[in-house]
Tab-separated table of C-alpha atoms and ligand atoms in Angstrom:
chain	number	residue	atom	x	y	z
A	24	UNK	CA	73.660	72.535	121.067
A	25	UNK	CA	71.026	75.263	121.282
A	26	UNK	CA	69.351	75.734	124.666
A	27	UNK	CA	67.162	78.674	123.627
A	28	UNK	CA	63.418	78.298	123.107
A	29	UNK	CA	61.931	79.020	119.669
A	30	UNK	CA	59.538	81.931	119.072
A	31	UNK	CA	56.670	79.450	119.028
A	32	UNK	CA	57.669	77.876	122.343
A	33	UNK	CA	58.015	81.318	123.933
A	34	UNK	CA	54.511	82.205	122.729
A	35	UNK	CA	53.048	79.042	124.242
A	36	UNK	CA	54.887	79.779	127.485
A	37	UNK	CA	53.448	83.291	127.580
A	38	UNK	CA	49.926	82.085	126.764
A	39	UNK	CA	50.024	79.467	129.532
A	40	UNK	CA	51.541	81.972	131.972
A	41	UNK	CA	48.832	84.539	131.206
A	42	UNK	CA	46.121	81.936	131.603
A	43	UNK	CA	47.550	80.789	134.938
A	44	UNK	CA	47.822	84.336	136.294
A	45	UNK	CA	44.505	85.660	134.969
A	46	UNK	CA	42.217	82.625	135.073
A	47	UNK	CA	43.616	80.142	137.598
A	48	UNK	CA	45.176	82.294	140.307
A	49	UNK	CA	42.058	84.288	141.365
A	50	UNK	CA	40.075	81.270	142.659
A	51	UNK	CA	42.806	78.765	143.408
A	52	UNK	CA	42.811	79.054	147.220
A	53	UNK	CA	39.047	78.828	147.399
A	54	UNK	CA	38.848	75.821	145.064
A	55	UNK	CA	41.528	74.065	147.124
A	56	UNK	CA	39.632	74.782	150.352
A	57	UNK	CA	36.275	73.671	148.978
A	58	UNK	CA	37.753	70.767	146.957
A	59	UNK	CA	35.988	72.261	143.944
A	60	UNK	CA	36.828	71.109	140.427
A	61	UNK	CA	37.910	73.946	138.086
A	62	UNK	CA	35.032	73.329	135.666
A	63	UNK	CA	34.965	76.698	133.898
A	64	UNK	CA	38.751	76.933	133.797
A	65	UNK	CA	39.058	73.500	132.169
A	66	UNK	CA	36.449	74.480	129.562
A	67	UNK	CA	38.523	77.562	128.717
A	68	UNK	CA	41.730	75.514	128.557
A	69	UNK	CA	39.966	73.182	126.124
A	70	UNK	CA	38.836	76.093	123.953
A	71	UNK	CA	42.432	77.347	123.829
A	72	UNK	CA	43.711	73.940	122.689
A	73	UNK	CA	45.478	72.908	125.911
A	74	UNK	CA	43.607	69.610	126.294
A	75	UNK	CA	44.792	68.031	123.056
A	76	UNK	CA	48.099	69.783	122.629
A	77	UNK	CA	50.015	67.013	120.844
A	78	UNK	CA	47.107	65.559	118.883
A	79	UNK	CA	47.034	65.852	115.094
A	80	UNK	CA	44.748	68.728	113.985
A	81	UNK	CA	42.755	66.204	111.897
A	82	UNK	CA	41.511	64.882	115.260
A	83	UNK	CA	40.877	68.407	116.604
A	84	UNK	CA	44.257	68.633	118.363
A	85	UNK	CA	46.726	71.511	118.411
A	86	UNK	CA	49.448	69.543	116.608
A	87	UNK	CA	52.217	70.739	118.902
A	88	UNK	CA	55.309	68.938	120.129
A	89	UNK	CA	55.994	67.492	123.572
A	90	UNK	CA	58.277	70.398	124.449
A	91	UNK	CA	55.339	72.804	123.998
A	92	UNK	CA	53.289	70.570	126.275
A	93	UNK	CA	55.856	70.490	129.096
A	94	UNK	CA	56.373	74.252	128.840
A	95	UNK	CA	52.612	74.767	129.237
A	96	UNK	CA	52.442	72.217	132.074
A	97	UNK	CA	55.197	74.044	133.957
A	98	UNK	CA	53.435	77.407	133.706
A	99	UNK	CA	49.993	76.087	134.705
A	100	UNK	CA	51.471	74.087	137.590
A	101	UNK	CA	53.238	77.136	139.034
A	102	UNK	CA	49.752	78.263	140.025
A	103	UNK	CA	47.253	75.389	140.034
A	104	UNK	CA	48.186	71.723	139.923
A	105	UNK	CA	44.568	70.678	140.406
A	106	UNK	CA	43.909	72.119	136.958
A	107	UNK	CA	47.199	70.989	135.448
A	108	UNK	CA	46.663	67.349	136.414
A	109	UNK	CA	43.492	67.376	134.304
A	110	UNK	CA	45.536	68.774	131.412
A	111	UNK	CA	48.193	66.131	131.989
A	112	UNK	CA	45.909	63.094	132.196
A	113	UNK	CA	43.830	64.190	129.204
A	114	UNK	CA	46.888	64.920	127.054
A	115	UNK	CA	49.453	62.297	128.024
A	116	UNK	CA	47.400	59.316	129.037
A	117	UNK	CA	44.054	59.560	127.294
A	118	UNK	CA	44.647	61.469	124.035
A	119	UNK	CA	48.135	60.083	123.486
A	120	UNK	CA	47.008	56.540	124.299
A	121	UNK	CA	44.147	56.734	121.799
A	122	UNK	CA	46.077	58.489	119.060
A	123	UNK	CA	49.064	56.125	119.277
A	124	UNK	CA	47.218	52.828	119.741
A	125	UNK	CA	43.503	53.355	119.041
A	126	UNK	CA	41.644	52.282	115.888
A	127	UNK	CA	40.493	54.828	113.292
A	128	UNK	CA	36.920	54.404	114.519
A	129	UNK	CA	37.986	55.026	118.156
A	130	UNK	CA	39.847	58.155	117.111
A	131	UNK	CA	36.811	59.444	115.208
A	132	UNK	CA	34.387	58.622	117.987
A	133	UNK	CA	36.395	59.562	121.086
A	134	UNK	CA	39.706	61.304	120.347
A	135	UNK	CA	38.141	64.199	118.428
A	136	UNK	CA	35.908	65.128	121.351
A	137	UNK	CA	38.679	64.617	123.917
A	138	UNK	CA	41.269	66.655	122.048
A	139	UNK	CA	38.920	69.591	121.548
A	140	UNK	CA	38.045	69.616	125.251
A	141	UNK	CA	34.373	68.895	124.567
A	142	UNK	CA	34.750	66.006	127.004
A	143	UNK	CA	37.572	64.866	129.282
A	144	UNK	CA	38.943	61.404	129.911
A	145	UNK	CA	40.361	59.247	132.703
A	146	UNK	CA	42.959	56.496	132.846
A	147	UNK	CA	41.901	53.647	135.111
A	148	UNK	CA	44.746	51.354	136.122
A	149	UNK	CA	45.196	51.569	139.903
A	150	UNK	CA	43.426	49.213	142.258
A	151	UNK	CA	43.606	48.696	146.023
A	152	UNK	CA	46.228	45.971	145.460
A	153	UNK	CA	47.541	46.979	142.068
A	154	UNK	CA	48.997	50.462	142.305
A	155	UNK	CA	52.697	49.856	141.821
A	156	UNK	CA	52.293	46.155	141.004
A	157	UNK	CA	50.316	46.876	137.862
A	158	UNK	CA	50.226	43.271	136.571
A	159	UNK	CA	48.135	42.157	139.573
A	160	UNK	CA	44.852	43.469	138.192
A	161	UNK	CA	41.795	42.107	140.021
A	162	UNK	CA	39.313	43.880	137.771
A	163	UNK	CA	38.224	41.414	135.134
A	164	UNK	CA	37.133	41.921	131.532
A	165	UNK	CA	35.701	38.569	130.487
A	166	UNK	CA	35.617	37.822	126.773
A	167	UNK	CA	32.015	37.076	125.770
A	168	UNK	CA	32.525	36.852	122.019
A	169	UNK	CA	31.414	40.186	120.622
A	170	UNK	CA	31.794	42.071	123.925
A	171	UNK	CA	33.551	42.110	127.298
A	172	UNK	CA	31.966	42.133	130.758
A	173	UNK	CA	33.906	44.205	133.294
A	174	UNK	CA	33.717	43.662	137.040
A	175	UNK	CA	35.845	45.207	139.762
A	176	UNK	CA	36.926	48.433	141.432
A	177	UNK	CA	39.486	51.057	140.454
A	178	UNK	CA	40.963	53.489	142.962
A	179	UNK	CA	42.337	57.040	143.031
A	180	UNK	CA	41.132	57.808	139.526
A	181	UNK	CA	41.861	61.373	138.429
A	182	UNK	CA	38.805	62.919	136.672
A	183	UNK	CA	36.797	60.027	138.153
A	184	UNK	CA	33.414	61.775	138.185
A	185	UNK	CA	34.050	64.406	135.518
A	186	UNK	CA	35.349	62.174	132.722
A	187	UNK	CA	32.988	60.980	130.014
A	188	UNK	CA	35.423	58.385	128.677
A	189	UNK	CA	37.499	55.990	130.794
A	190	UNK	CA	40.399	53.876	129.548
A	191	UNK	CA	40.103	50.822	131.793
A	192	UNK	CA	42.862	48.251	132.232
A	193	UNK	CA	41.510	44.838	133.242
A	194	UNK	CA	42.443	41.159	133.360
A	195	UNK	CA	40.882	38.920	130.701
A	196	UNK	CA	42.958	35.775	131.215
A	197	UNK	CA	44.743	35.454	134.558
A	198	UNK	CA	46.809	32.469	133.391
A	199	UNK	CA	48.497	34.615	130.767
A	200	UNK	CA	49.847	37.138	133.327
A	201	UNK	CA	50.504	40.557	131.821
A	202	UNK	CA	49.679	39.148	128.365
A	203	UNK	CA	46.105	38.470	129.534
A	204	UNK	CA	45.356	42.142	130.246
A	205	UNK	CA	43.247	44.397	127.997
A	206	UNK	CA	42.594	48.139	127.773
A	207	UNK	CA	38.937	48.995	127.101
A	208	UNK	CA	37.142	52.264	126.421
A	209	UNK	CA	34.250	52.631	128.845
A	210	UNK	CA	31.680	55.409	128.540
A	211	UNK	CA	30.345	56.846	131.774
A	212	UNK	CA	26.749	56.128	130.774
A	213	UNK	CA	27.277	52.400	130.209
A	214	UNK	CA	24.990	50.408	132.546
A	215	UNK	CA	26.784	49.027	135.616
A	216	UNK	CA	29.385	51.812	135.722
A	217	UNK	CA	29.236	53.522	139.097
A	218	UNK	CA	31.196	56.421	140.537
A	219	UNK	CA	32.409	55.671	144.071
A	220	UNK	CA	33.265	58.084	146.875
A	221	UNK	CA	35.399	61.164	146.252
A	222	UNK	CA	38.788	61.184	148.008
A	223	UNK	CA	39.536	63.900	150.589
A	224	UNK	CA	43.168	64.616	149.730
A	225	UNK	CA	46.272	66.324	151.146
A	226	UNK	CA	46.982	68.125	147.874
A	227	UNK	CA	45.593	68.789	144.395
A	228	UNK	CA	42.312	69.135	146.257
A	229	UNK	CA	40.521	70.840	143.398
A	230	UNK	CA	41.013	67.781	141.214
A	231	UNK	CA	38.413	65.077	141.103
A	232	UNK	CA	39.702	61.764	142.492
A	233	UNK	CA	37.302	58.842	142.917
A	234	UNK	CA	37.055	55.121	143.143
A	235	UNK	CA	35.078	53.597	140.282
A	236	UNK	CA	32.963	50.469	140.472
A	237	UNK	CA	32.207	48.174	137.537
A	238	UNK	CA	29.235	45.840	137.915
A	239	UNK	CA	28.786	43.679	134.822
A	240	UNK	CA	29.604	46.575	132.503
A	241	UNK	CA	29.096	45.421	128.902
A	242	UNK	CA	31.685	46.896	126.555
A	243	UNK	CA	31.626	46.156	122.804
A	244	UNK	CA	34.738	44.513	121.394
A	245	UNK	CA	35.394	47.460	119.100
A	246	UNK	CA	36.221	49.404	122.284
A	247	UNK	CA	39.315	47.306	122.989
A	248	UNK	CA	42.533	49.228	122.332
A	249	UNK	CA	44.958	47.193	120.235
A	250	UNK	CA	45.207	43.421	119.936
A	251	UNK	CA	43.934	40.999	122.564
A	252	UNK	CA	46.380	41.038	125.505
A	253	UNK	CA	47.944	44.419	124.627
A	254	UNK	CA	46.498	46.184	127.699
A	255	UNK	CA	49.541	45.985	129.984
A	256	UNK	CA	51.950	47.204	127.331
A	257	UNK	CA	49.468	49.924	126.410
A	258	UNK	CA	49.486	51.060	130.045
A	259	UNK	CA	53.285	50.979	130.308
A	260	UNK	CA	53.879	52.792	127.024
A	261	UNK	CA	51.289	55.428	127.851
A	262	UNK	CA	52.550	55.928	131.399
A	263	UNK	CA	56.103	56.390	130.107
A	264	UNK	CA	54.929	59.565	128.349
A	265	UNK	CA	52.647	60.500	131.236
A	266	UNK	CA	55.682	60.623	133.490
A	267	UNK	CA	57.140	63.440	131.386
A	268	UNK	CA	53.943	65.432	131.966
A	269	UNK	CA	54.037	64.836	135.725
A	270	UNK	CA	57.740	65.713	135.785
A	271	UNK	CA	56.769	69.028	134.159
A	272	UNK	CA	54.064	69.481	136.765
A	273	UNK	CA	56.621	68.908	139.544
A	274	UNK	CA	58.972	71.360	137.850
A	275	UNK	CA	56.191	73.961	137.758
A	276	UNK	CA	55.346	73.474	141.431
A	277	UNK	CA	59.030	73.933	142.335
A	278	UNK	CA	59.449	76.973	140.088
A	279	UNK	CA	56.226	78.541	141.360
A	280	UNK	CA	57.331	78.180	144.984
A	281	UNK	CA	60.803	79.493	144.171
A	282	UNK	CA	59.425	82.585	142.392
A	283	UNK	CA	57.206	83.398	145.386
A	284	UNK	CA	60.090	82.870	147.828
A	285	UNK	CA	62.430	85.046	145.766
A	286	UNK	CA	59.918	87.896	145.616
A	287	UNK	CA	59.109	87.620	149.314
A	288	UNK	CA	62.751	87.582	150.359
A	289	UNK	CA	63.376	90.839	148.473
A	290	UNK	CA	60.451	92.555	150.237
A	291	UNK	CA	60.452	91.212	153.770
A	292	UNK	CA	62.896	92.926	156.137
A	293	UNK	CA	64.554	91.496	159.246
A	294	UNK	CA	67.551	92.695	161.221
A	295	UNK	CA	67.589	95.960	159.263
A	296	UNK	CA	67.665	94.582	155.709
A	297	UNK	CA	65.696	92.495	153.185
A	298	UNK	CA	65.982	88.863	154.197
A	299	UNK	CA	67.496	88.001	150.763
A	300	UNK	CA	70.612	89.838	151.969
A	301	UNK	CA	71.140	87.252	154.688
A	302	UNK	CA	73.198	84.300	153.519
A	303	UNK	CA	70.861	81.933	155.356
A	304	UNK	CA	68.195	82.886	152.790
A	305	UNK	CA	70.439	83.628	149.793
A	306	UNK	CA	72.013	80.164	149.973
A	307	UNK	CA	68.577	78.538	150.041
A	308	UNK	CA	67.641	80.528	146.922
A	309	UNK	CA	70.885	79.470	145.242
A	310	UNK	CA	70.167	75.802	145.915
A	311	UNK	CA	66.561	76.089	144.755
A	312	UNK	CA	67.515	77.877	141.539
A	313	UNK	CA	70.201	75.297	140.716
A	314	UNK	CA	67.976	72.301	141.399
A	315	UNK	CA	65.097	73.726	139.356
A	316	UNK	CA	67.372	74.418	136.402
A	317	UNK	CA	68.729	70.842	136.581
A	318	UNK	CA	65.186	69.449	136.743
A	319	UNK	CA	64.162	71.588	133.762
A	320	UNK	CA	67.023	70.158	131.688
A	321	UNK	CA	65.909	66.601	132.496
A	322	UNK	CA	62.285	67.367	131.643
A	323	UNK	CA	63.138	69.123	128.361
A	324	UNK	CA	65.546	66.329	127.397
A	325	UNK	CA	62.846	63.681	127.929
A	326	UNK	CA	60.392	65.749	125.859
A	327	UNK	CA	63.016	66.224	123.150
A	328	UNK	CA	63.655	62.458	123.027
A	329	UNK	CA	59.936	61.775	122.643
A	330	UNK	CA	59.686	64.346	119.857
A	331	UNK	CA	62.672	62.801	118.087
A	332	UNK	CA	61.509	59.195	118.189
A	333	UNK	CA	64.092	58.146	120.793
A	334	UNK	CA	63.029	55.733	123.552
A	335	UNK	CA	62.148	57.940	126.528
A	336	UNK	CA	61.422	55.338	129.219
A	337	UNK	CA	64.705	56.146	130.995
A	338	UNK	CA	64.748	59.912	130.503
A	339	UNK	CA	61.068	60.249	131.487
A	340	UNK	CA	61.572	58.227	134.675
A	341	UNK	CA	64.706	60.222	135.592
A	342	UNK	CA	62.907	63.507	134.950
A	343	UNK	CA	59.977	62.475	137.138
A	344	UNK	CA	62.164	61.076	139.925
A	345	UNK	CA	64.338	64.166	140.131
A	346	UNK	CA	61.760	66.894	139.441
A	347	UNK	CA	59.365	65.490	142.048
A	348	UNK	CA	62.145	65.435	144.671
A	349	UNK	CA	63.024	69.023	143.746
A	350	UNK	CA	59.335	69.981	144.034
A	351	UNK	CA	59.231	68.540	147.538
A	352	UNK	CA	62.525	70.108	148.689
A	353	UNK	CA	61.880	73.486	147.100
A	354	UNK	CA	58.365	73.917	148.434
A	355	UNK	CA	59.495	73.043	151.974
A	356	UNK	CA	62.221	75.699	151.702
A	357	UNK	CA	59.788	78.217	150.229
A	358	UNK	CA	57.534	77.789	153.263
A	359	UNK	CA	60.572	78.193	155.530
A	360	UNK	CA	61.653	81.412	153.775
A	361	UNK	CA	58.137	82.797	154.234
A	362	UNK	CA	58.300	82.014	157.983
A	363	UNK	CA	54.912	82.358	159.710
A	364	UNK	CA	53.358	83.692	156.507
A	365	UNK	CA	54.348	80.505	154.735
A	366	UNK	CA	52.092	78.528	157.019
A	367	UNK	CA	48.939	80.427	156.070
A	368	UNK	CA	46.982	79.937	152.875
A	369	UNK	CA	47.100	83.481	151.478
A	370	UNK	CA	50.765	83.144	150.539
A	371	UNK	CA	50.215	80.055	148.329
A	372	UNK	CA	53.417	78.208	149.284
A	373	UNK	CA	51.760	75.863	151.786
A	374	UNK	CA	49.423	74.681	148.994
A	375	UNK	CA	52.336	74.172	146.631
A	376	UNK	CA	54.061	72.103	149.355
A	377	UNK	CA	50.975	69.921	149.763
A	378	UNK	CA	50.561	69.596	145.997
A	379	UNK	CA	54.217	68.610	145.529
A	380	UNK	CA	53.802	65.324	147.398
A	381	UNK	CA	51.544	63.667	144.831
A	382	UNK	CA	54.196	64.061	142.128
A	383	UNK	CA	56.245	61.474	144.037
A	384	UNK	CA	53.314	59.085	144.060
A	385	UNK	CA	51.110	59.110	140.957
A	386	UNK	CA	52.023	57.677	137.563
A	387	UNK	CA	54.502	55.529	139.459
A	388	UNK	CA	56.054	56.290	142.851
A	389	UNK	CA	59.675	57.424	143.116
A	390	UNK	CA	60.532	53.813	143.946
A	391	UNK	CA	58.899	52.668	140.677
A	392	UNK	CA	60.936	55.253	138.757
A	393	UNK	CA	64.080	53.798	140.346
A	394	UNK	CA	63.018	50.326	139.184
A	395	UNK	CA	62.559	51.626	135.627
A	396	UNK	CA	65.879	53.522	135.726
A	397	UNK	CA	67.937	50.719	137.264
A	398	UNK	CA	66.501	48.107	134.872
A	399	UNK	CA	67.284	50.356	131.953
A	400	UNK	CA	70.895	51.086	132.935
A	401	UNK	CA	71.603	47.475	133.903
A	402	UNK	CA	70.207	46.244	130.568
A	403	UNK	CA	72.264	48.641	128.466
B	23	CAA	N1	57.092	50.089	127.065
B	23	CAA	C1	56.774	48.930	126.442
B	23	CAA	N2	56.689	47.731	127.083
B	23	CAA	C2	56.927	47.732	128.408
B	23	CAA	C3	57.263	48.904	129.127
B	23	CAA	C4	57.328	50.111	128.393
B	23	CAA	N3	57.623	51.279	128.980
B	23	CAA	N4	57.436	48.569	130.411
B	23	CAA	C5	57.235	47.233	130.506
B	23	CAA	N5	56.925	46.743	129.294
B	23	CAA	C6	56.656	45.349	128.927
B	23	CAA	C7	57.889	44.469	129.153
B	23	CAA	O1	58.756	44.482	128.049
B	23	CAA	C8	57.255	43.101	129.366
B	23	CAA	O2	56.896	42.561	128.130
B	23	CAA	P1	57.500	41.101	127.629
B	23	CAA	O3	57.133	40.109	128.681
B	23	CAA	O4	56.831	40.881	126.315
B	23	CAA	O5	58.974	41.302	127.535
B	23	CAA	C9	55.954	43.446	130.066
B	23	CAA	O6	55.637	44.806	129.761
B	23	CAA	C10	56.024	43.263	131.553
B	23	CAA	O7	57.081	44.099	132.006
B	23	CAA	P2	57.799	43.873	133.389
B	23	CAA	O8	58.152	42.421	133.558
B	23	CAA	O9	58.890	44.877	133.487
B	23	CAA	O10	56.606	44.195	134.411
B	23	CAA	P3	56.628	44.291	135.965
B	23	CAA	O11	55.444	43.588	136.488
B	23	CAA	O12	57.979	43.924	136.519
B	23	CAA	O13	56.312	45.849	136.233
B	23	CAA	C11	56.734	48.139	136.614
B	23	CAA	C12	57.094	46.873	135.838
B	23	CAA	C13	57.665	49.192	136.055
B	23	CAA	C14	56.944	48.006	138.113
B	23	CAA	C15	55.249	48.481	136.311
B	23	CAA	O14	54.364	47.605	136.949
B	23	CAA	C16	54.854	49.900	136.692
B	23	CAA	O15	55.181	50.835	135.961
B	23	CAA	N6	54.148	50.099	137.819
B	23	CAA	C17	53.659	51.389	138.199
B	23	CAA	C18	52.309	51.625	137.632
B	23	CAA	C19	51.891	53.053	137.741
B	23	CAA	O16	52.570	53.947	137.250
B	23	CAA	N7	50.715	53.291	138.357
B	23	CAA	C20	50.187	54.583	138.428
B	23	CAA	C21	48.733	54.570	138.054
B	23	CAA	S1	48.188	55.656	136.807
B	23	CAA	C22	48.037	57.194	137.484
B	23	CAA	O17	48.557	57.494	138.515
B	23	CAA	C23	47.238	58.158	136.664
B	23	CAA	C24	46.661	59.331	137.387
B	23	CAA	O18	45.583	59.258	137.933
B	23	CAA	C25	47.375	60.622	137.391
């Protein structure tokens, strides 16, 4: 078994690290404060190929593997998870969903522009009463013959006001349960599509989270992804890969906080020596380092399984469950190691701590991951 990264993976890691340090770090505190979307930064990430990393080059993607994607996600998330969530949603949920399950015409019309970063996309599943319980969709997509009519509201949608293309999951036939759900491609300019209020969030404040309202939105049938009734499975299959991306984001948040805490503890002196020389701090660093390394192995393993055609539902859920817990624990300790400085914005760790929390919530809460994991191990 070879645990070393290839030359190509190391180059991607360096490119993402350079981008994070040179392009994301300078304005990250200000964007977080002002809740400002990283518009220019996302454009640059698109130009560098980070928005369609795993997409086939014939659809304007970078043609890379999932391991490259998680390596990039880790590096970007060490600095700015508001930017990395855009990368994650566009890559794992929107581009992957379209490339794996979309028609040729949908790939030509939408995937090419999404993968090149010309436009970005959103994945619209959550509703006020259908976050975890994803089968209970209240948004309807009524079948009108050659088109669907969508009505309803979606909540907490990442890229809500910035996306040009929305993959919307909605109920067509309630009696059929999850088999009556469809996934439809909705363009932001379609009449009846309305962007609701922006959320004022604890973390990832630079990202763009909105409710979306659908009032008799007419969507042509050719915009349905897959067969009639495939929408729920589409969402589940797509989210299974999305969880690997969010696990990598959590890993990056943890590693970013750890790197800052390590540096600080070698500089800051107390009781006549650098605080790293006190076991109270050194033991925290030892725990953080060990947990991050364990999380990284889970994330890489899930990515490796996806790249090798192995079912990754279990490994992706385990990676997300564990990495998000490590992100939470590590960022809290990083703030503690920084003492009073950790509580102020200039030192970055308080933002990382706030950002960590969402990784235990979106693309399935930790409790949902435990459902997926326990079902999988009990079935096997
Ligand atoms: N792959 C393929 N099929 C799957 C699947 C998967 N990973 N998971 C479930 N299915 C299939 C099942 O096989 C079943 O099909 P059959 O009836 O044909 O056998 C069908 O889907 C229904 O499955 P379940 O009975 O297991 O469904 P459930 O209602 O018990 O729900 C759940 C399972 C895991 C709890 C699911 O509802 C879930 O994942 N919920 C969380 C949803 C979520 O992640 N929301 C986050 C929103 S998106 C987001 O956060 C994006 C963002 O902005 C960043």
